[in-house]
Amino acid sequence: MDKEERKTINEGQEDEMEIYGYNLCRWKLAIVSLGVVCTGGFLLLLLYWMPEWRVKATCIRAAIKDCEVVLLRTTDEFRKWFCAKIRFLSVETNPFSSPKSLANKVSIGHAVGLIENPAEENRHEMNKHSQSQSQQIRYFTHHSIKYFWNDTLHNFDFLKGLDEGVSFTSIHEKHSAGLTKGTHAYRKLLYGVNEIRVKVPSVFKLLIKEVLNPFYIFQLFSVILWCTNEYYYYAVAIVVMSVLSIVSSLYSIRKHYVTLHDMVAAHSIVRVTVCRVNEESGEIFSTDLVPGDIIVIPLNGLVMPCDAVLINGTCIVNESMLTGESVPVTKTNLPNPSVEIKGAGNELYNPETHKRHTLFCGTTVIQTRFYTGELVKAIVVRTGFSTTKGQLVRSILYPKPTDFKLYRDACLFLLCLVAVAAIGFIYTIVNNILNEVGVKEIIVESLDIITITVPPALPAAMTVGIVYAQERLKKIGIFSISPQRINICGQLNLVCFDKTGTLTEDGLDLWGIQRVENSCFLSPEENVCNEKLVKSQFVACMATCHSLTKIDGVLSGDPLDLKMFEAIGWTLQEATEEETALHNQIMPTVVRPPKQLLPEFTPAADQDMELFELPANYEIGIVRQFPFSSALQRMSVVTKVLWDKKMDAYMKGAPEAITSLCKPETVPADFEKVLEDYTRQGFRVIALAHRKLESKLTWHKVQNVSRDTIENNMDFMGLIIMQNKLKRETPAVLADLHKADIRTVMVTGDNMLTALSVARDCGMILPQDKVIVAEALPPKDGKVAKINWHYADTLTPCSNSSEIDPETIPIKLAHDSSEDLQVTRYHFAMNGKSFSVILEHFQDLVPKLMLHGTVFARMAPDQKTQLIEALQKVDYYVGMCGDGANDCGALKRAHGGISLSELEASVASPFTSKTPSISCVPNLIREGRAALITSFCVFKFMALYSIIQYFSVILLYSILSNLGDFQFLFIDLAIILVVVFTMSLNPACKELVAQKPPSGLISGTLLFSVLSQIIICIGFQSVGFFWVRQQPWYEKWHPGSDACNTAGTLDWNSSHFPNETEPDEHNIQNYENTTLFFISSFQYIIVAVALSKGKPFRQPSYKNYAFLLCVITLIVFTLFIMLHPVASIDKAFQIVCVPNQWRVNMLLIVVANALVSFLMENVFLDMVLWKVVFSRDKQGESRFTTTQPPQNSVDRWGKCCLSWVLGCRKKIPKAKYMHLAQELLVDPEWPPKPQTTTEAKALFKENGSCQTSTAT
C-alpha cells in the first residue's frame, strides 16, 4: 500500500485516528444509484448506517494530499468509522512569500505568526497590495475541530494556538504587544469564531435521524407486512408504541442538547477590551478573539471566554466548572525570564503545567489586583473548542462508545435469532411451494416469520430495567447523565477512592503545632492563639502564608488555610480599589492579631514612645505571593512587618519538600522519626520555614524576583499537625465492599504514611496484612532505573524495616489443586513519582503491581487517570469515587465514576451523588447489579418469547394455518409488554453479596437457561400439537365441526353460524391453533415467572406487587377462557370449541410444563450450575487474600459431572488479572523480598516491556 494513502492523526493522543484519502468515482456512483433504485432505497439506508461502505462504494483510493473525501477510523478497541469532506479556505497572501511556505505556516497553526515575531507579521500585512494572490488551504472538520493540511508533516493536523511550543521569553517579548487589526482579521479567518457552539438540532432533523434508526426501519417493514397480511390491530398497536417511543426519545435528546446549550451559552458572548499595537484599547465581542489577542481583565472580573495566560497582575478565580471545588484560586502573572528567571527563558509554556498562570475558559474571575497604570492583562492562547471547557463539551457531545460485553453479546444473540429466522424463512417458502400456495401468500408468510423471530419491541424492553434503576437511584440522591453505565456498574470489582473529602472529612482540624528551637523539637502545643506566640515568626507564617481572600466580606480559600488562619484568631484586610489607585504600588493584604493578645506597653515618664512600639500598630503586609504548586508541593510569601526595614520570606508545604530547601543545620536530627510518628497516626503534617531577606530587596524588586531566589537557604521552624478524621460511614462501607469481594484502592495527593495510616484505620488494609512500599528511581548518571522494595513495619512503629523477620514474609500455602492455592494478604504502596517511573521503565511489572496495589500517594490528576487505565488493562471493572477536585479525568475514564460534588464538574462524571458520602458506592453497585440481572431476565424472556411464538407459527404453517390477529395482539400486548414492564420493577437486594452477575449473555449458565427452556417449551408445544391430532373426535376443522357435541347448545352454535357464510380464508380456526394458542399463552407466563429471579441481586418477585398482580390476572383470565368458553371472546380470538376433556388435558400439559421449567431454572440451574460457576469465578477473581474453606464433595461432584455433561475442560480465566493471579501463586520470586532492588536490565525495550533483575 502506498504510504500516501494511509496516515495517522492525533498520534499518541486519546482521539488518535487512521486517515485514508478518497476521490469521488462517477461510475461507482452510477452503479450505487441504480442499486438504490432496485432495492427500493434499502441500499441507501445501508450506506447511511455504514460510512466506510458509503465511501468505498462511491469513491476510489487517492493520495491524502489530493483527496476530496477522508475516511477516519479510531485506533481504539471500537475501531469506529467516520467520513469528512475536504473543504478549501481562501487566504490572501503576500506575492513575495512562497505559497507553499504559507501553507506550512497555516497548517501547523501556531506557526501562523504565533511563534514568529508579530511585528514581522504586521509588516507583511502592511506590505500587501493589489498584486496579492489567493492561496487555497485544504481542511476538514471532525467533531468540531478543524484539521488543516500540513506540507511539512505531509499530513493533516489541527490548528494550535499559543499552548504548544511557545517559550516564556516569546510570550513576554514577542506576543505582549498585541495584534494589528489586519493580523487579527487574518487569524480569525483561520481560527474561526471563538465560540463553543452547541447546536440544538431542529425537531425535524432529530426526527429524521431517529426514524432512520435500524430498529425503526425494521418496525416500519414489520408494520407494512402486517397491514398486507390484514393484521391491522397489532400493526396499529406497534405504530402507537413506536410513536410514543420516538416522541419520548426526541424529548430526552432535545432536552439534553438544550441543557448543554444553555450551560455553555450562558456566558459565551461578552464584550471584552483588547489592546492593539500602537493603538488605544478597544472593545470587541468575545466571539472575535483569536490566539495572540491581549485582553484586559476588568476589576470586577468576568467569566473567561477563552483560555488565556496572565502576563500582568493577579486574579482571584473560581474554577468550580473545571475542578468541582468552589475554592477561590489565586492566579499570578507568568514569570518574565528577562527580569526574574535567569537562564530559564527557553522554558516552554504549557497551560496544564503552568495552570497557576492560566485563566481557563468558563472559569469566573472574581477579583483582580494590579499596578497603577498597568492593567491586568492576559494573552489569548486557545479559543473555541480547543479550550479546556471546549474539550469538556466535546467529550459530552461526542462520548466514547460504551464497551460492555452485554451489548456485544446482545448483538451476537440477535444474529443467532436472524439465523433462526432464515431457517424459518426457507422452510416457509419450501413448505408453501410444496402445498401450491399463491406467490403473494408465500412472500407475506415467509417475511412474517422474520418479524416473529426478531421482536420489534426488543430494544425498548431492554432499556426498561435501566430506566427503573435510574429512577430508584434518583430517589436515593444519585443522578446519572449516562444511564447505560448503570448496567456496567453492576460488574464493578474494584473501586478507587480519593482520600480527603471522600474517605475522610472535607475539613481539617488543627491538632497542634511542634516548633523548633536551636535545631531541636519542642513539646507539641495545642493552643496557638496566646500572648506568648502572637509575635513569633511561627504564627506570622501561619498568618501570612496562605491564599485566603475576602469575597463579599467573607474569608474564602483553601479549607486547610482557613482552619490554620482561624486557629490563630487573626484578621485579614485587603486593599480597596481606591487605595490601590492612590499609591504607585500594589497595596498589600494586611493581617493583624487580636488586640487582646498584644502585650500592654506603658512607657517610662522620661521615655518617648516610638511609633513602631505602639501595640495597636503591629500588623504584617503580604507583599508577594507564590501560590501553592502541586508539582513543587509548597507555597511561599514575602511579607513585611509594619515599620520594619527588612522583609521576611515564609514557606509552607510538604515536610519533605520544605526540609530540602532549608539549611541542614536548622533541621532537627530526629525530624524523620517525629514526622513518621505523626503520619503513622494519620495526621496531615505541614512544615514551615522562614528567612530574613536582604535589605537591598526593595518593594519593586520583590515583585520581579524569581521564586527560586526566595525559596532557598531557609530556616526550618517546625510542624503544623492537622487532623483529618474519617467519615463516620467509611469503615462500614469499605467492610461491605470487602465482604462483596470488591477491591478497594486509595488514590490521594497526600503523604504516603498518612495515606497508609488512613488505609489501616478505615479497614482497607487489615492489621495482619503486609505492606510493600515500592520506591522507584529514574535513570540517573548513566545508571538504569531501579525499584527499592521496603516492607512497612506494622508491629513496632519505631523499628527499622531492615529488622523484619524473614518468616513474616507472605508465604504461599501448597494445596492439592492450583485453584485452592492461597496466600496471606499483601499490598503494594507507592507515590506518584514512583508510579510514573514504573509505568515508563518497568512496564512488565505494572500488571503485577495492579493486582495488589492498594495505596497510591502524592498522585497528580493525570497520574490518577493513568492508574485507572492501568487497572482496566488487566480487565478490572473500575469504579472511581472522588469529591471532584483533581478527579475529573479519573472519573471520566473509570467504568463507573461517581462524583461527590454537585458542582458543574459533575458534568464530566457519569454519576453524581447528592450526599457527599461513599455510601453511594455500594448503592450504585447494588442497583447496577439489579439492572444488569433485569436486562438478562428481559433479554432471555424476549428471546424465549420469540422462539415460542416462532415454533407455534412454524407448526401452524405446516398445516397452512397461523395465529389470528387478536391472538397475536393478546400475546404481544396483554402478555409480553405488560410482563416485561412489570418484571423489571424488582428493586435491588439490600445486601451486597460476594457473587457477581455474569457480564455477558454468552456464558454457560445463561445459555443453558435459555436452551433448556426452549427445549422444554418446544417439547410441550409438540406434545399438544400432535396429541390433539390423535384424539378420537379430531377432524380437519370446518365451520360445521362440532367436536364439543353441543348441537343442542344454542349459545355456542349461534356464535359459529356466521362462519358458515364467512369462510376462514387464512385457516386460523382449527383445533391445532386453539391448542397451541392456549399452551403458548401459558408458556409465556411460565417462563416470565421462572426467569424473574430475585436473590442474590434483586428482591424476590413476590415483593414485586405489580408483577405479581399482572401474572395472577393473566393466569386467571387465560384459565377462564380455556376452561369456561365465552362465545364473544372465542369469536374475537378465533378459538374453536374443543371437548372439556381436552381442556383438562391442556391444563395438565401446562402444569407439567410449569413444573419442569421451574425445576430446571430454580433447582438444577441455581443449585448446581450457577453455584459451580460462581464458586469458580469467585476463586478466580479473589485476590487470594482471605482463607476460605475448600469446596465440599457435593460441589466437586457437581463440577465434575457438569464438566463431563457439557464437554468442558478446565479453562484459563478470561480476565487477565485472574490469569495473572494464578501465575503469581507459583512464582517463587513474587512478592519481592524486603530490602531488595529491582533494576531495569537494559535500556532498550523488547516487545514494549523491560527485563528486570533482582539484587539483594
Coordinates of N, CA and C in Angstrom, one line a residue, residues 244 271 328 848 890 1065 1207:
L244 N -44.9 6.7 20.4 CA -44.6 7.1 21.8 C -43.1 7.1 22.1
R271 N -18.6 41.3 26.0 CA -17.8 42.4 25.4 C -16.4 42.4 26.2
P328 N -11.7 29.7 45.9 CA -11.1 30.6 45.1 C -9.6 30.3 44.9
K848 N 1.4 -6.8 37.6 CA 1.6 -7.5 38.9 C 1.3 -6.5 40.0
A890 N -10.0 11.0 36.0 CA -10.2 9.6 36.5 C -11.7 9.3 36.5
E1065 N -60.6 -17.6 5.5 CA -59.6 -17.6 4.4 C -58.2 -18.0 4.8
G1207 N -19.1 -31.2 28.3 CA -17.9 -31.5 27.5 C -16.9 -30.3 27.7

